[in-house]
Amino acid sequence: MRLLIKPDYDRMSVYAADYVINRINEHNKRYDRPFVLGLPTGSSPIGMYRELVKAVSEGRVSFRNVVTFNMDEYVGLPEEHSESYHSFMHRHLFDHIDCPKENIHILNGNADDLMKECADYEKAIESYGGIDLFVGGIGPDGHIAFNEPYSSFSSRTRIKTLTKDTRIANSRFFGGNPDDVPQCALTVGVATVMDAREVLILCNGHNKARALYAAVEGPICQAWTISALQNHPRGVIVCDENATDELKVSTYRYFKDIENL
Ligand SMILES: N[C@@H]1[C@@H](O)[C@H](O)[C@@H](COP(=O)(O)O)O[C@@H]1O
């Protein structure tokens, strides 16, 4: 695992956007098939999306040959609701870039048959040959996508009941009342994320410090599903200084040193 420690949120966001841009551009030089990109929601990736939109407008990258798969979506929240992940993605990214509509995949949390929706999502990912780069965030309890604590590391796309912690954390988008946050979500599984050829996680702010500690220094355990990343051959976390507050000084220095080499 690589850990890149950036001074602040903005520099973390620029780094993440450049990472994605480089991967897309390198891929397009070598292959005709589309680049398959997994994408997150939440406040962590907003700065990265801002930078990606800027890069598209400046001609530094194009999403014409990119296929996207989002990580998750609430169950039962209308797509047009301002806090649905459909709305979020269009507001922050898709409405401002050149990604063909048919290349965008977001789980439908209002499908008649939710189990089929999840199974079809896995098949769609497979039909494109898997995900090249999965970008993600982490919940304060160390969840990746909506894989709450104790989700199986072999889990695939499915319905999850959200924990009280997550509903409290996400209530800031629902007028502050956790009861207004949907109870369930569709989410890619831990194994769906870990099957990606590369995983890039964004982690910022002091409230993520314990999750970052669990991701980097903690044991691999289902209580902190992000810890599965320790077994990934190409797992990268980019964080800001505030998120490092729970790391050992030696761990912090080690990752700083190798970055400077
Ligand atoms: N399902 C999403 C996760 O994918 C995201 O990583 C997490 C952190 O969100 P934020 O970046 O807002 O802290 O929130 C939600 O629970």
PDB file of C-alpha atoms and ligand atoms in Angstrom:
ATOM      1  CA  MET A   1       0.000   0.000   0.000  1.00  0.00           C
ATOM      2  CA  ARG A   2       1.120   3.548  -0.705  1.00  0.00           C
ATOM      3  CA  LEU A   3       0.096   6.436   1.517  1.00  0.00           C
ATOM      4  CA  LEU A   4       0.527   9.936   0.126  1.00  0.00           C
ATOM      5  CA  ILE A   5       0.210  12.697   2.680  1.00  0.00           C
ATOM      6  CA  LYS A   6      -0.720  16.074   1.224  1.00  0.00           C
ATOM      7  CA  PRO A   7      -0.737  19.324   3.222  1.00  0.00           C
ATOM      8  CA  ASP A   8      -4.461  20.012   2.819  1.00  0.00           C
ATOM      9  CA  TYR A   9      -7.725  19.074   1.130  1.00  0.00           C
ATOM     10  CA  ASP A  10      -7.073  21.099  -2.020  1.00  0.00           C
ATOM     11  CA  ARG A  11      -3.691  19.525  -2.653  1.00  0.00           C
ATOM     12  CA  MET A  12      -5.129  16.069  -1.941  1.00  0.00           C
ATOM     13  CA  SER A  13      -7.842  16.784  -4.531  1.00  0.00           C
ATOM     14  CA  VAL A  14      -5.398  17.986  -7.180  1.00  0.00           C
ATOM     15  CA  TYR A  15      -3.231  14.909  -6.635  1.00  0.00           C
ATOM     16  CA  ALA A  16      -6.223  12.562  -6.975  1.00  0.00           C
ATOM     17  CA  ALA A  17      -7.492  14.300 -10.118  1.00  0.00           C
ATOM     18  CA  ASP A  18      -4.026  14.193 -11.731  1.00  0.00           C
ATOM     19  CA  TYR A  19      -3.811  10.501 -10.859  1.00  0.00           C
ATOM     20  CA  VAL A  20      -7.081   9.779 -12.661  1.00  0.00           C
ATOM     21  CA  ILE A  21      -6.143  11.995 -15.633  1.00  0.00           C
ATOM     22  CA  ASN A  22      -2.778  10.256 -16.061  1.00  0.00           C
ATOM     23  CA  ARG A  23      -4.337   6.822 -15.896  1.00  0.00           C
ATOM     24  CA  ILE A  24      -6.960   7.698 -18.539  1.00  0.00           C
ATOM     25  CA  ASN A  25      -4.426   9.307 -20.867  1.00  0.00           C
ATOM     26  CA  GLU A  26      -1.896   6.467 -20.504  1.00  0.00           C
ATOM     27  CA  HIS A  27      -4.627   3.909 -21.091  1.00  0.00           C
ATOM     28  CA  ASN A  28      -5.848   5.665 -24.243  1.00  0.00           C
ATOM     29  CA  LYS A  29      -2.341   5.609 -25.741  1.00  0.00           C
ATOM     30  CA  ARG A  30      -2.196   1.839 -25.402  1.00  0.00           C
ATOM     31  CA  TYR A  31      -5.690   0.429 -25.757  1.00  0.00           C
ATOM     32  CA  ASP A  32      -8.827   0.907 -27.836  1.00  0.00           C
ATOM     33  CA  ARG A  33     -11.125  -0.501 -25.178  1.00  0.00           C
ATOM     34  CA  PRO A  34     -12.600   2.056 -22.772  1.00  0.00           C
ATOM     35  CA  PHE A  35     -10.996   2.897 -19.451  1.00  0.00           C
ATOM     36  CA  VAL A  36     -13.264   1.598 -16.685  1.00  0.00           C
ATOM     37  CA  LEU A  37     -13.441   3.918 -13.689  1.00  0.00           C
ATOM     38  CA  GLY A  38     -15.174   3.303 -10.347  1.00  0.00           C
ATOM     39  CA  LEU A  39     -16.402   6.463  -8.635  1.00  0.00           C
ATOM     40  CA  PRO A  40     -17.485   7.547  -5.144  1.00  0.00           C
ATOM     41  CA  THR A  41     -19.797  10.158  -3.676  1.00  0.00           C
ATOM     42  CA  GLY A  42     -19.498  12.067  -0.385  1.00  0.00           C
ATOM     43  CA  SER A  43     -17.692  15.276   0.471  1.00  0.00           C
ATOM     44  CA  SER A  44     -14.188  13.773   0.093  1.00  0.00           C
ATOM     45  CA  PRO A  45     -14.213  13.570  -3.751  1.00  0.00           C
ATOM     46  CA  ILE A  46     -15.874  16.952  -4.452  1.00  0.00           C
ATOM     47  CA  GLY A  47     -12.514  18.730  -4.856  1.00  0.00           C
ATOM     48  CA  MET A  48     -11.243  15.989  -7.166  1.00  0.00           C
ATOM     49  CA  TYR A  49     -14.375  16.321  -9.316  1.00  0.00           C
ATOM     50  CA  ARG A  50     -13.882  20.095  -9.475  1.00  0.00           C
ATOM     51  CA  GLU A  51     -10.333  19.505 -10.771  1.00  0.00           C
ATOM     52  CA  LEU A  52     -11.483  16.890 -13.290  1.00  0.00           C
ATOM     53  CA  VAL A  53     -14.128  19.256 -14.672  1.00  0.00           C
ATOM     54  CA  LYS A  54     -11.438  21.932 -15.017  1.00  0.00           C
ATOM     55  CA  ALA A  55      -9.095  19.498 -16.775  1.00  0.00           C
ATOM     56  CA  VAL A  56     -11.799  18.536 -19.289  1.00  0.00           C
ATOM     57  CA  SER A  57     -12.542  22.183 -20.048  1.00  0.00           C
ATOM     58  CA  GLU A  58      -8.819  22.832 -20.566  1.00  0.00           C
ATOM     59  CA  GLY A  59      -8.486  19.808 -22.878  1.00  0.00           C
ATOM     60  CA  ARG A  60      -6.113  17.937 -20.550  1.00  0.00           C
ATOM     61  CA  VAL A  61      -8.346  14.855 -20.483  1.00  0.00           C
ATOM     62  CA  SER A  62     -11.467  13.527 -22.148  1.00  0.00           C
ATOM     63  CA  PHE A  63     -14.036  11.075 -20.788  1.00  0.00           C
ATOM     64  CA  ARG A  64     -15.268  10.050 -24.263  1.00  0.00           C
ATOM     65  CA  ASN A  65     -13.531   6.685 -23.900  1.00  0.00           C
ATOM     66  CA  VAL A  66     -14.288   6.220 -20.188  1.00  0.00           C
ATOM     67  CA  VAL A  67     -16.959   3.945 -18.701  1.00  0.00           C
ATOM     68  CA  THR A  68     -17.952   4.696 -15.111  1.00  0.00           C
ATOM     69  CA  PHE A  69     -19.481   2.636 -12.325  1.00  0.00           C
ATOM     70  CA  ASN A  70     -20.580   4.375  -9.152  1.00  0.00           C
ATOM     71  CA  MET A  71     -20.130   2.681  -5.820  1.00  0.00           C
ATOM     72  CA  ASP A  72     -23.548   2.996  -4.278  1.00  0.00           C
ATOM     73  CA  GLU A  73     -26.993   4.550  -4.128  1.00  0.00           C
ATOM     74  CA  TYR A  74     -29.676   4.908  -1.459  1.00  0.00           C
ATOM     75  CA  VAL A  75     -32.703   2.624  -1.652  1.00  0.00           C
ATOM     76  CA  GLY A  76     -36.065   4.310  -2.143  1.00  0.00           C
ATOM     77  CA  LEU A  77     -34.796   7.870  -2.556  1.00  0.00           C
ATOM     78  CA  PRO A  78     -36.132   9.353  -5.819  1.00  0.00           C
ATOM     79  CA  GLU A  79     -33.357   9.843  -8.393  1.00  0.00           C
ATOM     80  CA  GLU A  80     -34.284  13.520  -8.685  1.00  0.00           C
ATOM     81  CA  HIS A  81     -33.905  14.066  -4.900  1.00  0.00           C
ATOM     82  CA  SER A  82     -31.013  16.492  -4.412  1.00  0.00           C
ATOM     83  CA  GLU A  83     -29.200  14.020  -2.122  1.00  0.00           C
ATOM     84  CA  SER A  84     -29.540  10.945  -4.319  1.00  0.00           C
ATOM     85  CA  TYR A  85     -26.171   9.816  -5.619  1.00  0.00           C
ATOM     86  CA  HIS A  86     -27.565  10.206  -9.156  1.00  0.00           C
ATOM     87  CA  SER A  87     -28.133  13.922  -8.486  1.00  0.00           C
ATOM     88  CA  PHE A  88     -24.785  14.268  -6.742  1.00  0.00           C
ATOM     89  CA  MET A  89     -22.834  12.771  -9.636  1.00  0.00           C
ATOM     90  CA  HIS A  90     -24.572  14.871 -12.267  1.00  0.00           C
ATOM     91  CA  ARG A  91     -24.184  18.041 -10.199  1.00  0.00           C
ATOM     92  CA  HIS A  92     -20.481  17.569  -9.473  1.00  0.00           C
ATOM     93  CA  LEU A  93     -19.218  15.735 -12.548  1.00  0.00           C
ATOM     94  CA  PHE A  94     -21.329  14.288 -15.331  1.00  0.00           C
ATOM     95  CA  ASP A  95     -23.161  17.493 -16.307  1.00  0.00           C
ATOM     96  CA  HIS A  96     -19.823  19.190 -16.914  1.00  0.00           C
ATOM     97  CA  ILE A  97     -17.746  16.592 -18.770  1.00  0.00           C
ATOM     98  CA  ASP A  98     -17.880  14.785 -22.110  1.00  0.00           C
ATOM     99  CA  CYS A  99     -18.643  11.268 -20.817  1.00  0.00           C
ATOM    100  CA  PRO A 100     -21.280   9.638 -23.084  1.00  0.00           C
ATOM    101  CA  LYS A 101     -24.530   9.050 -21.196  1.00  0.00           C
ATOM    102  CA  GLU A 102     -24.561   5.359 -22.090  1.00  0.00           C
ATOM    103  CA  ASN A 103     -21.139   4.927 -20.431  1.00  0.00           C
ATOM    104  CA  ILE A 104     -22.413   6.056 -17.006  1.00  0.00           C
ATOM    105  CA  HIS A 105     -23.584   3.383 -14.563  1.00  0.00           C
ATOM    106  CA  ILE A 106     -25.218   4.150 -11.218  1.00  0.00           C
ATOM    107  CA  LEU A 107     -27.187   1.577  -9.241  1.00  0.00           C
ATOM    108  CA  ASN A 108     -30.957   2.087  -9.337  1.00  0.00           C
ATOM    109  CA  GLY A 109     -32.170   2.150  -5.743  1.00  0.00           C
ATOM    110  CA  ASN A 110     -35.773   2.243  -6.980  1.00  0.00           C
ATOM    111  CA  ALA A 111     -35.622  -0.877  -9.161  1.00  0.00           C
ATOM    112  CA  ASP A 112     -38.575  -3.281  -8.794  1.00  0.00           C
ATOM    113  CA  ASP A 113     -36.188  -6.160  -8.220  1.00  0.00           C
ATOM    114  CA  LEU A 114     -33.244  -4.880  -6.183  1.00  0.00           C
ATOM    115  CA  MET A 115     -31.465  -8.246  -6.099  1.00  0.00           C
ATOM    116  CA  LYS A 116     -31.565  -8.439  -9.900  1.00  0.00           C
ATOM    117  CA  GLU A 117     -30.350  -4.839 -10.136  1.00  0.00           C
ATOM    118  CA  CYS A 118     -27.292  -5.799  -8.061  1.00  0.00           C
ATOM    119  CA  ALA A 119     -26.587  -8.997  -9.989  1.00  0.00           C
ATOM    120  CA  ASP A 120     -26.902  -7.127 -13.309  1.00  0.00           C
ATOM    121  CA  TYR A 121     -24.465  -4.477 -12.059  1.00  0.00           C
ATOM    122  CA  GLU A 122     -21.811  -7.108 -11.385  1.00  0.00           C
ATOM    123  CA  LYS A 123     -22.430  -8.576 -14.856  1.00  0.00           C
ATOM    124  CA  ALA A 124     -22.110  -5.144 -16.459  1.00  0.00           C
ATOM    125  CA  ILE A 125     -18.746  -4.570 -14.739  1.00  0.00           C
ATOM    126  CA  GLU A 126     -17.611  -7.983 -15.936  1.00  0.00           C
ATOM    127  CA  SER A 127     -18.775  -7.258 -19.495  1.00  0.00           C
ATOM    128  CA  TYR A 128     -16.273  -4.386 -19.672  1.00  0.00           C
ATOM    129  CA  GLY A 129     -13.451  -6.613 -18.435  1.00  0.00           C
ATOM    130  CA  GLY A 130     -13.500  -5.337 -14.826  1.00  0.00           C
ATOM    131  CA  ILE A 131     -12.619  -1.992 -13.325  1.00  0.00           C
ATOM    132  CA  ASP A 132      -9.250  -0.403 -14.100  1.00  0.00           C
ATOM    133  CA  LEU A 133      -9.254   2.125 -11.275  1.00  0.00           C
ATOM    134  CA  PHE A 134     -11.716   2.299  -8.386  1.00  0.00           C
ATOM    135  CA  VAL A 135     -11.653   5.642  -6.603  1.00  0.00           C
ATOM    136  CA  GLY A 136     -13.259   5.637  -3.146  1.00  0.00           C
ATOM    137  CA  GLY A 137     -13.711   7.452   0.121  1.00  0.00           C
ATOM    138  CA  ILE A 138     -13.931   6.115   3.674  1.00  0.00           C
ATOM    139  CA  GLY A 139     -16.647   6.551   6.265  1.00  0.00           C
ATOM    140  CA  PRO A 140     -15.556   7.558   9.792  1.00  0.00           C
ATOM    141  CA  ASP A 141     -16.173   3.908  10.780  1.00  0.00           C
ATOM    142  CA  GLY A 142     -13.822   2.720   8.038  1.00  0.00           C
ATOM    143  CA  HIS A 143     -16.497   1.627   5.585  1.00  0.00           C
ATOM    144  CA  ILE A 144     -15.737   1.580   1.895  1.00  0.00           C
ATOM    145  CA  ALA A 145     -18.711   2.299  -0.394  1.00  0.00           C
ATOM    146  CA  PHE A 146     -21.565   1.274   1.937  1.00  0.00           C
ATOM    147  CA  ASN A 147     -19.794  -1.854   3.192  1.00  0.00           C
ATOM    148  CA  GLU A 148     -20.522  -1.277   6.830  1.00  0.00           C
ATOM    149  CA  PRO A 149     -18.448  -2.868   9.615  1.00  0.00           C
ATOM    150  CA  TYR A 150     -18.524  -6.693   9.464  1.00  0.00           C
ATOM    151  CA  SER A 151     -19.348  -6.809   5.758  1.00  0.00           C
ATOM    152  CA  SER A 152     -17.713  -9.868   4.258  1.00  0.00           C
ATOM    153  CA  PHE A 153     -14.507  -9.317   2.327  1.00  0.00           C
ATOM    154  CA  SER A 154     -15.984 -11.579  -0.365  1.00  0.00           C
ATOM    155  CA  SER A 155     -19.155  -9.469  -0.667  1.00  0.00           C
ATOM    156  CA  ARG A 156     -20.508  -8.416  -4.057  1.00  0.00           C
ATOM    157  CA  THR A 157     -23.053  -5.785  -5.061  1.00  0.00           C
ATOM    158  CA  ARG A 158     -26.063  -6.093  -2.772  1.00  0.00           C
ATOM    159  CA  ILE A 159     -28.478  -4.353  -0.405  1.00  0.00           C
ATOM    160  CA  LYS A 160     -27.049  -3.137   2.913  1.00  0.00           C
ATOM    161  CA  THR A 161     -28.787  -1.728   5.954  1.00  0.00           C
ATOM    162  CA  LEU A 162     -26.957   1.409   7.044  1.00  0.00           C
ATOM    163  CA  THR A 163     -25.583   1.636  10.562  1.00  0.00           C
ATOM    164  CA  LYS A 164     -26.691   4.292  13.008  1.00  0.00           C
ATOM    165  CA  ASP A 165     -23.191   5.825  12.748  1.00  0.00           C
ATOM    166  CA  THR A 166     -23.497   6.216   8.984  1.00  0.00           C
ATOM    167  CA  ARG A 167     -27.001   7.650   9.186  1.00  0.00           C
ATOM    168  CA  ILE A 168     -25.801  10.170  11.774  1.00  0.00           C
ATOM    169  CA  ALA A 169     -22.733  11.043   9.642  1.00  0.00           C
ATOM    170  CA  ASN A 170     -24.850  11.478   6.493  1.00  0.00           C
ATOM    171  CA  SER A 171     -27.669  13.346   8.251  1.00  0.00           C
ATOM    172  CA  ARG A 172     -25.771  16.571   7.471  1.00  0.00           C
ATOM    173  CA  PHE A 173     -27.117  16.198   3.933  1.00  0.00           C
ATOM    174  CA  PHE A 174     -30.686  15.571   5.164  1.00  0.00           C
ATOM    175  CA  GLY A 175     -31.360  18.579   7.360  1.00  0.00           C
ATOM    176  CA  GLY A 176     -29.514  17.098  10.341  1.00  0.00           C
ATOM    177  CA  ASN A 177     -32.031  14.388  11.181  1.00  0.00           C
ATOM    178  CA  PRO A 178     -30.641  10.805  10.979  1.00  0.00           C
ATOM    179  CA  ASP A 179     -34.212   9.469  10.668  1.00  0.00           C
ATOM    180  CA  ASP A 180     -34.484  11.210   7.300  1.00  0.00           C
ATOM    181  CA  VAL A 181     -31.471   9.325   5.928  1.00  0.00           C
ATOM    182  CA  PRO A 182     -32.621   6.231   4.006  1.00  0.00           C
ATOM    183  CA  GLN A 183     -32.225   3.011   5.992  1.00  0.00           C
ATOM    184  CA  CYS A 184     -30.794   0.951   3.165  1.00  0.00           C
ATOM    185  CA  ALA A 185     -28.514   1.333   0.182  1.00  0.00           C
ATOM    186  CA  LEU A 186     -27.324  -0.680  -2.787  1.00  0.00           C
ATOM    187  CA  THR A 187     -23.567  -0.946  -2.752  1.00  0.00           C
ATOM    188  CA  VAL A 188     -20.768  -2.676  -4.586  1.00  0.00           C
ATOM    189  CA  GLY A 189     -19.142  -5.270  -2.325  1.00  0.00           C
ATOM    190  CA  VAL A 190     -15.707  -5.265  -0.757  1.00  0.00           C
ATOM    191  CA  ALA A 191     -14.665  -7.885  -3.326  1.00  0.00           C
ATOM    192  CA  THR A 192     -16.074  -5.763  -6.175  1.00  0.00           C
ATOM    193  CA  VAL A 193     -13.769  -2.918  -5.141  1.00  0.00           C
ATOM    194  CA  MET A 194     -10.776  -5.163  -4.444  1.00  0.00           C
ATOM    195  CA  ASP A 195     -11.121  -6.825  -7.878  1.00  0.00           C
ATOM    196  CA  ALA A 196     -10.257  -3.508  -9.521  1.00  0.00           C
ATOM    197  CA  ARG A 197      -6.772  -3.442 -11.018  1.00  0.00           C
ATOM    198  CA  GLU A 198      -6.015  -0.382  -8.922  1.00  0.00           C
ATOM    199  CA  VAL A 199      -7.743   1.311  -5.950  1.00  0.00           C
ATOM    200  CA  LEU A 200      -7.287   4.969  -4.960  1.00  0.00           C
ATOM    201  CA  ILE A 201      -8.802   6.077  -1.651  1.00  0.00           C
ATOM    202  CA  LEU A 202      -9.315   9.692  -0.567  1.00  0.00           C
ATOM    203  CA  CYS A 203      -9.239  10.424   3.147  1.00  0.00           C
ATOM    204  CA  ASN A 204      -9.280  13.886   4.675  1.00  0.00           C
ATOM    205  CA  GLY A 205     -10.049  15.603   7.941  1.00  0.00           C
ATOM    206  CA  HIS A 206      -9.531  14.811  11.603  1.00  0.00           C
ATOM    207  CA  ASN A 207     -12.811  12.860  11.789  1.00  0.00           C
ATOM    208  CA  LYS A 208     -11.228  10.258   9.466  1.00  0.00           C
ATOM    209  CA  ALA A 209      -8.065   9.850  11.554  1.00  0.00           C
ATOM    210  CA  ARG A 210      -9.195   6.650  13.281  1.00  0.00           C
ATOM    211  CA  ALA A 211     -10.335   5.181   9.971  1.00  0.00           C
ATOM    212  CA  LEU A 212      -6.967   5.993   8.398  1.00  0.00           C
ATOM    213  CA  TYR A 213      -5.188   4.385  11.323  1.00  0.00           C
ATOM    214  CA  ALA A 214      -7.316   1.244  10.863  1.00  0.00           C
ATOM    215  CA  ALA A 215      -6.660   1.254   7.115  1.00  0.00           C
ATOM    216  CA  VAL A 216      -2.888   1.581   7.387  1.00  0.00           C
ATOM    217  CA  GLU A 217      -1.735   0.245  10.769  1.00  0.00           C
ATOM    218  CA  GLY A 218      -4.641  -1.822  12.061  1.00  0.00           C
ATOM    219  CA  PRO A 219      -5.104  -5.535  11.509  1.00  0.00           C
ATOM    220  CA  ILE A 220      -6.991  -6.704   8.428  1.00  0.00           C
ATOM    221  CA  CYS A 221     -10.443  -7.218   9.869  1.00  0.00           C
ATOM    222  CA  GLN A 222     -14.049  -6.907   8.813  1.00  0.00           C
ATOM    223  CA  ALA A 223     -14.768  -4.402  11.564  1.00  0.00           C
ATOM    224  CA  TRP A 224     -12.973  -1.846   9.356  1.00  0.00           C
ATOM    225  CA  THR A 225     -13.756  -2.881   5.807  1.00  0.00           C
ATOM    226  CA  ILE A 226     -11.206  -0.459   4.329  1.00  0.00           C
ATOM    227  CA  SER A 227      -8.479  -2.636   5.902  1.00  0.00           C
ATOM    228  CA  ALA A 228      -9.059  -5.093   3.003  1.00  0.00           C
ATOM    229  CA  LEU A 229      -6.968  -2.656   0.969  1.00  0.00           C
ATOM    230  CA  GLN A 230      -3.849  -3.908   2.765  1.00  0.00           C
ATOM    231  CA  ASN A 231      -4.087  -7.058   0.634  1.00  0.00           C
ATOM    232  CA  HIS A 232      -4.518  -5.217  -2.645  1.00  0.00           C
ATOM    233  CA  PRO A 233      -1.430  -5.271  -4.888  1.00  0.00           C
ATOM    234  CA  ARG A 234      -2.050  -1.698  -6.061  1.00  0.00           C
ATOM    235  CA  GLY A 235      -3.777   0.138  -3.241  1.00  0.00           C
ATOM    236  CA  VAL A 236      -3.101   3.851  -2.799  1.00  0.00           C
ATOM    237  CA  ILE A 237      -4.449   6.207  -0.152  1.00  0.00           C
ATOM    238  CA  VAL A 238      -4.092   9.945  -0.570  1.00  0.00           C
ATOM    239  CA  CYS A 239      -4.879  11.932   2.562  1.00  0.00           C
ATOM    240  CA  ASP A 240      -4.408  15.347   4.119  1.00  0.00           C
ATOM    241  CA  GLU A 241      -2.339  16.133   7.221  1.00  0.00           C
ATOM    242  CA  ASN A 242      -5.406  16.263   9.501  1.00  0.00           C
ATOM    243  CA  ALA A 243      -6.306  12.656   8.727  1.00  0.00           C
ATOM    244  CA  THR A 244      -2.893  11.441   9.955  1.00  0.00           C
ATOM    245  CA  ASP A 245      -3.489  12.405  13.606  1.00  0.00           C
ATOM    246  CA  GLU A 246      -3.773   8.784  14.811  1.00  0.00           C
ATOM    247  CA  LEU A 247      -0.804   7.374  12.882  1.00  0.00           C
ATOM    248  CA  LYS A 248       2.424   6.498  14.683  1.00  0.00           C
ATOM    249  CA  VAL A 249       5.129   9.114  14.135  1.00  0.00           C
ATOM    250  CA  SER A 250       7.346   6.444  12.541  1.00  0.00           C
ATOM    251  CA  THR A 251       4.591   5.430  10.114  1.00  0.00           C
ATOM    252  CA  TYR A 252       3.978   9.042   9.183  1.00  0.00           C
ATOM    253  CA  ARG A 253       7.702   9.638   8.618  1.00  0.00           C
ATOM    254  CA  TYR A 254       8.166   6.464   6.623  1.00  0.00           C
ATOM    255  CA  PHE A 255       5.519   7.392   4.079  1.00  0.00           C
ATOM    256  CA  LYS A 256       6.770  10.966   3.902  1.00  0.00           C
ATOM    257  CA  ASP A 257      10.334   9.732   3.344  1.00  0.00           C
ATOM    258  CA  ILE A 258       9.508   7.325   0.531  1.00  0.00           C
ATOM    259  CA  GLU A 259       7.476  10.027  -1.172  1.00  0.00           C
ATOM    260  CA  ASN A 260      10.476  12.337  -1.113  1.00  0.00           C
ATOM    261  CA  LEU A 261      12.813   9.758  -2.655  1.00  0.00           C
TER     262      LEU A 261
HETATM  263  N1  LIG B   1     -21.363   5.701   0.822  1.00  0.00           N
HETATM  264  C1  LIG B   1     -20.554   6.832   1.073  1.00  0.00           C
HETATM  265  C2  LIG B   1     -19.120   6.394   1.045  1.00  0.00           C
HETATM  266  O1  LIG B   1     -18.811   5.906  -0.237  1.00  0.00           O
HETATM  267  C3  LIG B   1     -18.224   7.552   1.405  1.00  0.00           C
HETATM  268  O2  LIG B   1     -16.880   7.193   1.280  1.00  0.00           O
HETATM  269  C4  LIG B   1     -18.521   7.976   2.825  1.00  0.00           C
HETATM  270  C5  LIG B   1     -17.656   9.113   3.297  1.00  0.00           C
HETATM  271  O3  LIG B   1     -18.230  10.314   2.939  1.00  0.00           O
HETATM  272  P1  LIG B   1     -17.558  11.722   3.093  1.00  0.00           P
HETATM  273  O4  LIG B   1     -16.574  11.797   1.986  1.00  0.00           O
HETATM  274  O5  LIG B   1     -18.679  12.692   2.916  1.00  0.00           O
HETATM  275  O6  LIG B   1     -16.943  11.774   4.431  1.00  0.00           O
HETATM  276  O7  LIG B   1     -19.867   8.389   2.858  1.00  0.00           O
HETATM  277  C6  LIG B   1     -20.882   7.551   2.370  1.00  0.00           C
HETATM  278  O8  LIG B   1     -21.253   6.719   3.394  1.00  0.00           O
END
